[in-house]
C-alpha atoms as one frame of an Amber mdcrd trajectory, in Angstrom:
protein
  -0.038  -0.084   0.079   1.483   3.411  -0.907   0.131   6.262   1.279  -0.576
   9.692  -0.030  -0.452  12.811   1.202  -3.929  12.770   2.607  -3.709   9.424
   3.869  -0.911  10.923   6.032  -2.835  13.772   7.257  -5.675  11.461   8.197
  -3.351   9.283  10.148  -1.447  12.131  11.972  -4.781  13.496  13.300  -5.941
  10.204  14.138  -2.501   9.476  16.118  -3.397  12.650  18.132  -6.961  11.871
  18.503  -8.518   8.540  17.498 -11.946  10.435  18.072 -11.207  13.216  15.796
 -14.616  14.373  14.064 -15.127  13.794  10.388 -15.184  17.813   9.647 -11.620
  17.850  11.308 -10.447  14.769   8.929 -11.943  16.726   5.976 -10.387  19.907
   6.792  -6.681  18.374   6.998  -7.186  16.730   3.702  -9.417  18.948   1.852
 -11.296  16.014   0.496 -15.108  15.835   0.579 -16.769  13.533   3.272 -17.333
  10.374   0.931 -13.701  10.575  -0.042 -12.465  10.524   3.508 -14.702   7.950
   4.488 -13.357   5.595   1.679  -9.631   6.533   2.698 -10.443   5.541   6.243
 -12.107   2.292   5.031  -9.133   1.221   2.875  -6.713   2.128   5.633  -8.955
  -0.019   8.054  -9.311  -3.068   5.577  -5.474  -2.943   4.776  -4.287  -3.286
   8.541  -2.737   0.326   8.222  -5.236   1.825  10.695  -6.354  -0.009  13.547
  -8.509   0.650  16.778  -6.844   0.215  20.253  -8.300   0.917  23.653  -6.322
   2.367  26.658  -7.698   2.611  30.106  -6.398   3.548  33.501  -5.964   0.125
  35.241  -5.676   1.808  38.787  -9.377   2.320  38.773  -9.908  -1.349  38.246
  -7.849  -2.350  41.441  -4.368  -3.284  39.655  -1.859  -1.252  41.498   1.404
  -2.988  40.563   2.766  -2.633  37.253   6.229  -4.532  36.876   8.599  -5.137
  34.057  10.014  -8.570  33.706  13.722  -9.176  31.888  13.446 -12.991  31.430
  16.674 -15.140  30.118  15.356 -18.092  28.511  17.234 -20.884  26.668  17.194
 -20.094  22.850  15.117 -23.309  22.169  12.319 -22.266  24.455  12.241 -18.595
  23.395   9.074 -19.008  21.095   7.144 -21.294  23.326   7.812 -19.070  26.518
   6.822 -16.005  24.442   3.573 -17.792  23.183   2.948 -18.713  26.765   3.350
 -15.186  27.947   0.847 -13.787  25.253  -1.910 -15.987  26.947  -1.241 -14.775
  30.507  -3.781 -12.226  31.515  -1.285 -10.321  33.599   0.861  -9.562  30.559
   0.164  -6.312  28.903   3.141  -6.525  26.608   5.712  -8.967  25.606   8.696
  -9.195  23.165  11.768 -10.979  22.069  15.066  -8.755  22.847  18.554  -8.973
  22.243  21.139  -9.247  24.984  21.473 -11.381  28.130  17.549 -11.131  28.810
  16.079 -12.228  25.528  12.461 -11.740  26.454  10.896  -8.431  28.253   7.327
  -8.314  29.328   5.070  -5.542  31.186   2.772  -7.090  33.722  -0.028  -6.101
  35.710  -1.204  -7.119  39.334  -3.836  -6.247  41.806  -0.948  -6.229  44.722
   2.392  -7.253  45.309   1.178 -10.519  46.739  -0.325 -11.347  43.112   2.981
 -10.384  41.390   4.847 -12.846  43.791   2.209 -15.634  42.909   2.501 -14.780
  39.167   6.245 -15.140  39.359   6.369 -18.191  41.309   3.340 -20.063  40.038
   3.364 -18.945  36.031   6.691 -17.896  35.349   8.260 -20.666  37.354   6.075
 -23.291  35.789   8.020 -22.337  32.330  10.230 -24.664  31.203  13.492 -22.926
  29.716  13.412 -19.614  32.001  17.062 -19.520  33.344  16.559 -16.484  35.370
  14.390 -13.336  35.620  14.993  -9.753  36.812  11.920  -7.697  38.091  11.252
  -3.888  38.419   8.378  -2.328  39.767   6.996   0.620  37.511   6.798   3.938
  39.806   4.797   5.950  37.238   3.730   5.163  33.688   3.956   8.269  31.477
   3.057   6.612  28.144   1.198   3.233  27.345   2.438   0.556  24.821   0.038
   0.017  22.084  -0.649  -3.110  20.114   0.700  -3.035  16.342  -0.584  -5.949
  14.488   1.853  -8.135  12.351   4.730  -7.275  14.543
């Protein structure tokens, strides 16, 4: 897919405010409403534009955010990554380079929940050699899901 200037303008506005009204999107491109709608449909159908929901987890009683750096056996890397993706505690996980080869951001109701997660779920994964854990004191930007990565 080749993005045109009008597509870039739409994406720039929507990245700042995903609820931008159609009138603002029209003004940014100079295109009529029907053309803006067609472009949005095309961007959505090709996966360039997708919807993501962010919320404040503290209002739901989840006060402990932790970053985990796992050092795992190379042969277990994919299996552990897939396992982490199924854990409801995991908000983000990725393979990395360096001594720790998986990083994960996790969310827990309290420190006891983090302890239980580390001992019961992470501890049960074959191939985990070590884990480094750090509590997040303040979050200034959330991670977002990017399909296909």
